PDB file of C-alpha atoms in Angstrom:
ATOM      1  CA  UNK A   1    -122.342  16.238   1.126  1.00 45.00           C
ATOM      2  CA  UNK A   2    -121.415  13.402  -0.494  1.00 47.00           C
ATOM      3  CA  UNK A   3    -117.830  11.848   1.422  1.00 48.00           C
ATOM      4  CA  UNK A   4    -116.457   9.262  -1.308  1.00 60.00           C
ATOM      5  CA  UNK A   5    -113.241   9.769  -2.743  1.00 56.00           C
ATOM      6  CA  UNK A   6    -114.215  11.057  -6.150  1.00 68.00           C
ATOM      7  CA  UNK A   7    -116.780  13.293  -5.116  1.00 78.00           C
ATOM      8  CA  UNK A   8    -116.160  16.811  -5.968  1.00 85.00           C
ATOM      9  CA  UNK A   9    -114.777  18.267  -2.940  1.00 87.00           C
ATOM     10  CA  UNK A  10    -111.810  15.879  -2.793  1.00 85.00           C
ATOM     11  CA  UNK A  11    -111.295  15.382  -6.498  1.00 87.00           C
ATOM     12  CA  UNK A  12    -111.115  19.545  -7.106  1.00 90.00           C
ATOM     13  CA  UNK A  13    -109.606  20.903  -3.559  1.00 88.00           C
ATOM     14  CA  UNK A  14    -107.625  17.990  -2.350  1.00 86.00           C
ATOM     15  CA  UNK A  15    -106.566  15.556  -5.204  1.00 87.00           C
ATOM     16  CA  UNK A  16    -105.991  18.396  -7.947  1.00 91.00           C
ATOM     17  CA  UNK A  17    -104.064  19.886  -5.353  1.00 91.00           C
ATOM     18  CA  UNK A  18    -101.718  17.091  -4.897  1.00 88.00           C
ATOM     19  CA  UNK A  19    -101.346  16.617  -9.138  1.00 89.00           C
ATOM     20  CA  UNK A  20    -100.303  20.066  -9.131  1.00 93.00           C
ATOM     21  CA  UNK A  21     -97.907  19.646  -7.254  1.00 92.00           C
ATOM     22  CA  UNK A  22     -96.479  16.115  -8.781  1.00 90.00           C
ATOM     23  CA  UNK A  23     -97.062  16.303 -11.677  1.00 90.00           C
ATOM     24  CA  UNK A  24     -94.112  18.233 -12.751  1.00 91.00           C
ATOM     25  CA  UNK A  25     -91.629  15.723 -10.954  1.00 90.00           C
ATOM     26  CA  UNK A  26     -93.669  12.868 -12.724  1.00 87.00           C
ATOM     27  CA  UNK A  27     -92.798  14.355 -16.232  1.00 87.00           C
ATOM     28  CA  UNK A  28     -88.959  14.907 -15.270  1.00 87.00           C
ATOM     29  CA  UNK A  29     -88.660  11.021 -14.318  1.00 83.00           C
ATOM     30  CA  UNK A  30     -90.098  10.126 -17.590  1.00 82.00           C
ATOM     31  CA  UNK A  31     -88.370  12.528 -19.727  1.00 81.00           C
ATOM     32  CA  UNK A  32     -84.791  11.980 -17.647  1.00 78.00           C
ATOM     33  CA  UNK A  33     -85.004   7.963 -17.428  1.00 74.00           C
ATOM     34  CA  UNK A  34     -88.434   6.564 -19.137  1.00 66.00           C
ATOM     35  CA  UNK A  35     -86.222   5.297 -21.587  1.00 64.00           C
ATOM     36  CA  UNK A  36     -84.110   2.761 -19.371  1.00 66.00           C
ATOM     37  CA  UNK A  37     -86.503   2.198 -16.639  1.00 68.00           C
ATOM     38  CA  UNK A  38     -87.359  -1.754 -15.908  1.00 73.00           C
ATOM     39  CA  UNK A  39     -90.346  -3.322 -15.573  1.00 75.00           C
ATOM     40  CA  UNK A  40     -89.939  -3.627 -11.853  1.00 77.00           C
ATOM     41  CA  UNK A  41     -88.450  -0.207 -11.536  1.00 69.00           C
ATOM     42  CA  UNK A  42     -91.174   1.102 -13.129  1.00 72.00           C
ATOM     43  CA  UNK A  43     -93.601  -0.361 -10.607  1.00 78.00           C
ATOM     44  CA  UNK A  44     -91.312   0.636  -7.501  1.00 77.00           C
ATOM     45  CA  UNK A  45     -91.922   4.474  -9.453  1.00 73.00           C
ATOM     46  CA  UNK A  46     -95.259   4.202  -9.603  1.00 76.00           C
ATOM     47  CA  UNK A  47     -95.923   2.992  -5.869  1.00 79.00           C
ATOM     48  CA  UNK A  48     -93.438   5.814  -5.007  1.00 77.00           C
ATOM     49  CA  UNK A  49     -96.100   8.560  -6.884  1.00 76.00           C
ATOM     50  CA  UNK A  50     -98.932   7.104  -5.157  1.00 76.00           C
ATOM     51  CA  UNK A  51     -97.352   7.252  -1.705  1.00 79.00           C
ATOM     52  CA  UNK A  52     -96.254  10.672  -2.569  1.00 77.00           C
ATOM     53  CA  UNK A  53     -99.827  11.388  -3.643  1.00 74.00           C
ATOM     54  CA  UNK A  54    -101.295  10.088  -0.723  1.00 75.00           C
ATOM     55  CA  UNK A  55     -99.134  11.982   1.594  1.00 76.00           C
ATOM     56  CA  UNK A  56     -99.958  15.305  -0.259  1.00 75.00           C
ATOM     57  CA  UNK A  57    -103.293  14.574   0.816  1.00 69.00           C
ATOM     58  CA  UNK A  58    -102.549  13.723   4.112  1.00 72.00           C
ATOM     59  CA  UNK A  59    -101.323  17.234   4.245  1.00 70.00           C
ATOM     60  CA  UNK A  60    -104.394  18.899   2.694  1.00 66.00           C
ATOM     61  CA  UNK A  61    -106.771  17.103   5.141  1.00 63.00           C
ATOM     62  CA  UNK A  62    -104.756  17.372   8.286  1.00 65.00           C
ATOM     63  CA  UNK A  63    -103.941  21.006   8.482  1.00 58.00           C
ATOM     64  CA  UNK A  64    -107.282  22.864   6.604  1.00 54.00           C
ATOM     65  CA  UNK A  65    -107.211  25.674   8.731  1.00 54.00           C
ATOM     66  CA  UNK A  66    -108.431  29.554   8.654  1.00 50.00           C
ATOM     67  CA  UNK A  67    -105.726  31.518  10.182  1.00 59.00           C
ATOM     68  CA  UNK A  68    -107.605  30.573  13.386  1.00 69.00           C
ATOM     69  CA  UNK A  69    -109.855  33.000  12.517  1.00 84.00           C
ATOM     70  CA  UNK A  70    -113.930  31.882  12.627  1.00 92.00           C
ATOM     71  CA  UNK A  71    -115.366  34.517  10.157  1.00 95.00           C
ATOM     72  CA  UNK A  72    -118.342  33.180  10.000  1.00 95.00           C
ATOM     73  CA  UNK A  73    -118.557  33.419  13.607  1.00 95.00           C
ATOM     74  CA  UNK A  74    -117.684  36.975  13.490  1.00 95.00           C
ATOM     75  CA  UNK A  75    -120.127  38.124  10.578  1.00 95.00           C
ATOM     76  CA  UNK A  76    -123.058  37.148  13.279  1.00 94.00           C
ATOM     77  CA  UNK A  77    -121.588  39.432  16.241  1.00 93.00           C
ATOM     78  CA  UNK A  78    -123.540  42.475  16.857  1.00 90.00           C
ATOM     79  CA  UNK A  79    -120.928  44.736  15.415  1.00 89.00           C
ATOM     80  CA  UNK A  80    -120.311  43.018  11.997  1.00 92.00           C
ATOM     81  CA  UNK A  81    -120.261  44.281   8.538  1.00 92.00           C
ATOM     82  CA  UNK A  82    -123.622  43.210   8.007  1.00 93.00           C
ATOM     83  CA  UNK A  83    -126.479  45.476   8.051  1.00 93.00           C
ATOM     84  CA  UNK A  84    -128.745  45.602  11.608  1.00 89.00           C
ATOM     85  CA  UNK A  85    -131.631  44.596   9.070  1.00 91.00           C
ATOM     86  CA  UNK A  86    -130.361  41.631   7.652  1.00 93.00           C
ATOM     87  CA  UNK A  87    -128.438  40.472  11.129  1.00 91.00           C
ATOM     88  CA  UNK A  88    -131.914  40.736  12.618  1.00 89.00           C
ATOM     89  CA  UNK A  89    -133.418  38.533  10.561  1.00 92.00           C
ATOM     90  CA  UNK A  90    -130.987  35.551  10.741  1.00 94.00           C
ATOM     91  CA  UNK A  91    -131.148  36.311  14.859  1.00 92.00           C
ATOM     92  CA  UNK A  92    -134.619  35.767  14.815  1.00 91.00           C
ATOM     93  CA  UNK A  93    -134.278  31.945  12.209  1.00 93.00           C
ATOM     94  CA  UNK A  94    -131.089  31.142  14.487  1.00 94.00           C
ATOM     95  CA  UNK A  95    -133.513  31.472  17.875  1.00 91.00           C
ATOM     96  CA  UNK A  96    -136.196  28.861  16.346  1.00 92.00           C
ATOM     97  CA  UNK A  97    -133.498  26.648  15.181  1.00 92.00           C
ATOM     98  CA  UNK A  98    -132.478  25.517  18.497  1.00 91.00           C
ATOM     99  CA  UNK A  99    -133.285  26.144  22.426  1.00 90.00           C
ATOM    100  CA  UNK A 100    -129.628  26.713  22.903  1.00 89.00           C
ATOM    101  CA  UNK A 101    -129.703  29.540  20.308  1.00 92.00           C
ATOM    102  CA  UNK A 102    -132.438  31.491  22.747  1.00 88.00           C
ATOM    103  CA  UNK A 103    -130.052  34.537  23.165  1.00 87.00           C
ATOM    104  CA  UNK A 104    -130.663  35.711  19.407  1.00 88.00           C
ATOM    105  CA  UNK A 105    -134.925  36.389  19.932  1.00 82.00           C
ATOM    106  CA  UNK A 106    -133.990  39.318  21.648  1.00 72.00           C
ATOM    107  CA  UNK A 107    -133.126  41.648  19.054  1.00 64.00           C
ATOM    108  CA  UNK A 108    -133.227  45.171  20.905  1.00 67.00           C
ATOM    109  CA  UNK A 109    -129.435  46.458  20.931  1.00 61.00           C
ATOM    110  CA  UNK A 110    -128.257  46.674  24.189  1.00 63.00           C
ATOM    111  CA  UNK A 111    -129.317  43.597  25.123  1.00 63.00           C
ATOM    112  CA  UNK A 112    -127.662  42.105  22.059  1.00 62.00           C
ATOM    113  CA  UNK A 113    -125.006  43.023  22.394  1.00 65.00           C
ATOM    114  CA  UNK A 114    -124.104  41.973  25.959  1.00 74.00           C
ATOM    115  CA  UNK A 115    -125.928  38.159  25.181  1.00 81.00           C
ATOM    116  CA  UNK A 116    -124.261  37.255  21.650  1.00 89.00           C
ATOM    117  CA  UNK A 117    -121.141  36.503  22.256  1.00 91.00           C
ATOM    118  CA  UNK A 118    -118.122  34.862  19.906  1.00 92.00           C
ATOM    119  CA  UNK A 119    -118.498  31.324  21.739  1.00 93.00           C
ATOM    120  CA  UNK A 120    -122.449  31.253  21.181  1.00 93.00           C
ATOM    121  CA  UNK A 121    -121.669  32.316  17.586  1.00 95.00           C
ATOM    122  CA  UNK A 122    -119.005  29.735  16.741  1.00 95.00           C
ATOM    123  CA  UNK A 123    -122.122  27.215  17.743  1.00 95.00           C
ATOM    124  CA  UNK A 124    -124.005  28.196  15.596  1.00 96.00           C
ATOM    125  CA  UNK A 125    -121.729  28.367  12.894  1.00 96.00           C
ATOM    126  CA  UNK A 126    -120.910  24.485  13.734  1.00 95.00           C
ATOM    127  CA  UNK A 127    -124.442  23.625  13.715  1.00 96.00           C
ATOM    128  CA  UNK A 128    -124.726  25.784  10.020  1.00 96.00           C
ATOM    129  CA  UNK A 129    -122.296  23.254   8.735  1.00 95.00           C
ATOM    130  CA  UNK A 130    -123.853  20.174   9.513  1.00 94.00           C
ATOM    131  CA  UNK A 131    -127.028  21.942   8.225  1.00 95.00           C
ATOM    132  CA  UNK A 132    -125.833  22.769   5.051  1.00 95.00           C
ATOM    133  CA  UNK A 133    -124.454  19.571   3.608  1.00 92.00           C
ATOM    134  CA  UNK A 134    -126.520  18.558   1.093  1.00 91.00           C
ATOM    135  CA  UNK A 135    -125.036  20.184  -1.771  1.00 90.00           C
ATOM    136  CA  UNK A 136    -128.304  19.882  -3.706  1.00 90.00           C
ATOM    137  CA  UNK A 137    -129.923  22.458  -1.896  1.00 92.00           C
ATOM    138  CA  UNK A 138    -126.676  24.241  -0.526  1.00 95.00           C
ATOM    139  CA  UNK A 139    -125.435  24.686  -3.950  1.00 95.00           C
ATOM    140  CA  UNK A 140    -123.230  27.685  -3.326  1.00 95.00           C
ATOM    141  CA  UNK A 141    -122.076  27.008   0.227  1.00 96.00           C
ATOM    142  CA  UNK A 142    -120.923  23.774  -1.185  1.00 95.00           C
ATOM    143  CA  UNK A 143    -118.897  25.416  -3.775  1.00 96.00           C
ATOM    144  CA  UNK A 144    -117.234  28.151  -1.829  1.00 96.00           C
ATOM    145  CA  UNK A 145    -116.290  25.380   0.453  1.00 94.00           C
ATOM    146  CA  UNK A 146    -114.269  23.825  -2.850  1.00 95.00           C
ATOM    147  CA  UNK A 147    -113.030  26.957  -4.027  1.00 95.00           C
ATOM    148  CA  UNK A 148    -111.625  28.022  -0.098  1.00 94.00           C
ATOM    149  CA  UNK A 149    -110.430  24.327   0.384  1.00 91.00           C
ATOM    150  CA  UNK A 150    -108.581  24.513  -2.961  1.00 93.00           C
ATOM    151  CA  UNK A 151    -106.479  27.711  -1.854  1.00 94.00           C
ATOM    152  CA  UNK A 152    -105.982  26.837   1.192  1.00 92.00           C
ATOM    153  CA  UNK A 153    -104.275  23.538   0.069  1.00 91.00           C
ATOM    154  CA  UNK A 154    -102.392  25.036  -2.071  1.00 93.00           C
ATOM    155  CA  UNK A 155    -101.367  27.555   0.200  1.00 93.00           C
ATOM    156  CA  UNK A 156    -100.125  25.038   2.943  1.00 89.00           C
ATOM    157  CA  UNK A 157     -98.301  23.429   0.632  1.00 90.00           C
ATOM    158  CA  UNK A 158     -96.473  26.672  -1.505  1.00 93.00           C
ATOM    159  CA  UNK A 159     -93.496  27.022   0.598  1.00 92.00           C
ATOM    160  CA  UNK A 160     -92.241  23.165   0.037  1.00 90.00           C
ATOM    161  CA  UNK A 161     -93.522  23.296  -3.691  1.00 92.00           C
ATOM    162  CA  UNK A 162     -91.523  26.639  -4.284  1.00 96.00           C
ATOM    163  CA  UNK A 163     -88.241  25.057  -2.752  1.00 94.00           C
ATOM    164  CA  UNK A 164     -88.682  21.541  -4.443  1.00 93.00           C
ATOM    165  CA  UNK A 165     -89.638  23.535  -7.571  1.00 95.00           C
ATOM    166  CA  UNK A 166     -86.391  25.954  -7.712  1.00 96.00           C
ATOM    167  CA  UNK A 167     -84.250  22.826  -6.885  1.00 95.00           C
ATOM    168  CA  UNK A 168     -85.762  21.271  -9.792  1.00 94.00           C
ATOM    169  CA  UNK A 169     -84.877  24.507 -11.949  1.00 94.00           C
ATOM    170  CA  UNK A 170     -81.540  24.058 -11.184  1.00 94.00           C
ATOM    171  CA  UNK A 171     -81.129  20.426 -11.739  1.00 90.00           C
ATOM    172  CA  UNK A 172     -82.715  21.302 -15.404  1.00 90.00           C
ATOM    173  CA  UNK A 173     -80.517  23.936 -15.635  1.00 88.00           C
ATOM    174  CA  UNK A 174     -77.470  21.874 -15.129  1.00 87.00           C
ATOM    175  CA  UNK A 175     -78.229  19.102 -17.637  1.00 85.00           C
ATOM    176  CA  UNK A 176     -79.500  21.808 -20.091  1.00 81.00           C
ATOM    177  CA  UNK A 177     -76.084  23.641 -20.410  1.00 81.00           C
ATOM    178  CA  UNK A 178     -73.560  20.678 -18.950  1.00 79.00           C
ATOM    179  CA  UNK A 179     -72.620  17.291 -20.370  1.00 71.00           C
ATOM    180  CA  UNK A 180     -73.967  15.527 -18.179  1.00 65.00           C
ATOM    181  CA  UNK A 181     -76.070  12.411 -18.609  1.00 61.00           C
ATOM    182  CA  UNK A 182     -74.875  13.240 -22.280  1.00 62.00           C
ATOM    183  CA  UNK A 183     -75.878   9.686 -23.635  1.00 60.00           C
ATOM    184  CA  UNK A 184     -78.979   9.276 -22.294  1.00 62.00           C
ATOM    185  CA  UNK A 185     -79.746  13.431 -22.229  1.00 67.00           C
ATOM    186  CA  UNK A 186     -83.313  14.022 -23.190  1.00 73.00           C
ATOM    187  CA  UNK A 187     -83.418  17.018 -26.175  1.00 80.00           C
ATOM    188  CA  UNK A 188     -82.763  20.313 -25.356  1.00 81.00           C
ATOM    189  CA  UNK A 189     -86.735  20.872 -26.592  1.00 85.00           C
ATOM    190  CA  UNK A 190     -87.962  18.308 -23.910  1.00 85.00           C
ATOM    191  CA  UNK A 191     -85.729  19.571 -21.162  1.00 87.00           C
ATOM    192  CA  UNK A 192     -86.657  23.590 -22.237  1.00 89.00           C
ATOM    193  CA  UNK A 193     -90.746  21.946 -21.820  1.00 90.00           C
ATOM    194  CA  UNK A 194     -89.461  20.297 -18.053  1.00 92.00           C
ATOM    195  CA  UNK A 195     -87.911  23.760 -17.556  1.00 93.00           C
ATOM    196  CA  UNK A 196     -91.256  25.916 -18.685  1.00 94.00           C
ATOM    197  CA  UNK A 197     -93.290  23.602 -16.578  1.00 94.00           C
ATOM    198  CA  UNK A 198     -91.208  24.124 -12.973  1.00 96.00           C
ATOM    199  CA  UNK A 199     -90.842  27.448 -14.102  1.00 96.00           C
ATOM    200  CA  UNK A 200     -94.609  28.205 -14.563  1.00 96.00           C
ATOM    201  CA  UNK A 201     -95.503  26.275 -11.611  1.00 95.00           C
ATOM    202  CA  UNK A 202     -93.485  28.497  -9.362  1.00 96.00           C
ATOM    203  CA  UNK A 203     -94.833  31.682 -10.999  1.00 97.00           C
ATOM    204  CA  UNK A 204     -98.179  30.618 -10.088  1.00 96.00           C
ATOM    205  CA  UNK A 205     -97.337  29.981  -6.573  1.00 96.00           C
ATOM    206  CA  UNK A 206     -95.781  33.088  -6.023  1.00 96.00           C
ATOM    207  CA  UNK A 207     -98.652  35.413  -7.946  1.00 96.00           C
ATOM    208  CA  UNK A 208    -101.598  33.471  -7.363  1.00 95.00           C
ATOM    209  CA  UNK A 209    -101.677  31.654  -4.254  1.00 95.00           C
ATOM    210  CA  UNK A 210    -101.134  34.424  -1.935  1.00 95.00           C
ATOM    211  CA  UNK A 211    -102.589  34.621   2.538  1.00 93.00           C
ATOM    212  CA  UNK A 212    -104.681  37.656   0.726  1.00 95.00           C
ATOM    213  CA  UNK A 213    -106.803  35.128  -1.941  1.00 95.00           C
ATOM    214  CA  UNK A 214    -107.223  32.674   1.286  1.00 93.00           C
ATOM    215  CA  UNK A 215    -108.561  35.033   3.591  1.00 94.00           C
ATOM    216  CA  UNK A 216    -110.763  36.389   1.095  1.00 95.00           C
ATOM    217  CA  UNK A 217    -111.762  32.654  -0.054  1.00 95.00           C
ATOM    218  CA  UNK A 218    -112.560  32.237   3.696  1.00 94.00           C
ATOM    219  CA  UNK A 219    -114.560  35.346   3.767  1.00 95.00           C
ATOM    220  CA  UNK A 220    -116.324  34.387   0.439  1.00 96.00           C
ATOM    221  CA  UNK A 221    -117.106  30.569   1.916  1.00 96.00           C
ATOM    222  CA  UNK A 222    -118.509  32.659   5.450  1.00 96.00           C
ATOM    223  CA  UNK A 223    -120.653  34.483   3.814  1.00 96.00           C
ATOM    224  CA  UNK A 224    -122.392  31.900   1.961  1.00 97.00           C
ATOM    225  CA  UNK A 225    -122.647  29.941   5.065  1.00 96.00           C
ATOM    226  CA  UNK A 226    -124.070  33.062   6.957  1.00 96.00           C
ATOM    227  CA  UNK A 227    -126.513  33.519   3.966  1.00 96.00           C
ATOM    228  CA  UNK A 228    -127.547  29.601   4.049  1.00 96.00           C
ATOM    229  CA  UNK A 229    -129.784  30.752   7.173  1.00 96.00           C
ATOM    230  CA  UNK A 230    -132.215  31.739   5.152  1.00 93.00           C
ATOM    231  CA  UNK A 231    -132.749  28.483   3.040  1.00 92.00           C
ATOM    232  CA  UNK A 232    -133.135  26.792   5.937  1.00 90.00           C
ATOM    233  CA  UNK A 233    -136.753  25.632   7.324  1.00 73.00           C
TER     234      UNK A 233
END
């Protein structure tokens, strides 16, 4: 996996992220002032966006997180969702892999069950990752790492954005139906767009980013991880 800045991963579930959630207060500084803004003021605003930016993605890489739940740990354990067949199979591939991984070439139940535990699994899963990085050949596990990356962002980051967002609302609001900033007041057609965009923005928080869609993002990105065993030599 590729670990620039503009590669894929942080471009679609750490930078997008961080747009999303700017980009509406970006437009409201414009629209509100972009008339009587400086030269040097406008530099101070720009510096201002990028810190911002940068300490949205502070956020997104500091706290990526799964509930503290490992499910791609659990979807090896004995008694997983998975069928016996197909669970079988990866024990045996996980056993060759490495001589740590010894516990899963016995396949007969009992003895299974008592040797696999969560701890041995959450190895394994650790080594899968560093396995699977090359996005080439790991095509989907690569992806469903965006895609659960992207939500999970977003999630981390819904509470502030719905608060900043409503405040925002308000402020809009105000100007919208009060005289102020009457000489400099942007149109009521730009401040109804300003309005539409906070407004929209919080909708899709609320409806769309949801713990539900993460866990099942996790679940989706676990899977593919699990299912990377088998495209590995």
């Amino acid at each position: 996996m590729s670990l620039n800045l503009f590669d894929s991963y942080n471009l679609r579930a750490r930078t997008s992220v961080a747009l999303f959630y700017t980009l509406p207060f970006i437009l409201d500084v414009i629209a509100l002032f972009g008339k009587s803004i400086t030269s040097v003021e406008g530099v101070a605003l720009s510096v201002l966006i990028l810190v911002t930016v940068q300490c949205i993605l502070h956020l997104c890489r500091s706290n990526h997180q799964s509930f503290n739940r490992n499910y791609a740990a659990e979807y090896l354990m004995p008694d997983s969702e998975i069928s016996n067949i197909t669970k079988n199979r990866y024990y045996r591939k996980i056993a060759s892999f490495e001589p740590e991984f010894i516990a899963f070439g016995n396949i007969d139940e009992e003895n299974t069950q008592k040797a696999i535990t969560i701890n041995l699994c959450e190895s394994v899963v650790t080594w899968l990752r560093a396995k699977t990085r090359d996005d080439k050949v790991f095509h989907l596990v690569y992806e469903e790492n965006i895609n659960y990356g992207f939500i999970w962002n977003m999630f981390n980051l819904k509470k502030v954005g719905i608060i900043f967002n409503c405040i925002a609302l308000a402020f809009l609001a105000l100007i919208f139906f009060t005289p102020i900033f009457e000489n400099d007041k942007p149109t009521h057609f730009v401040l109804a767009l300003e309005i539409a965009a906070h407004f929209t923005a919080t909708m899709y928080l609320i409806a769309a980013i949801t713990k539900k869609k993460v866990e099942t993002s996790a679940k989706r990105y676990a899977k593919a991880l699990i299912e990377a065993i088998d495209l590995i030599g």
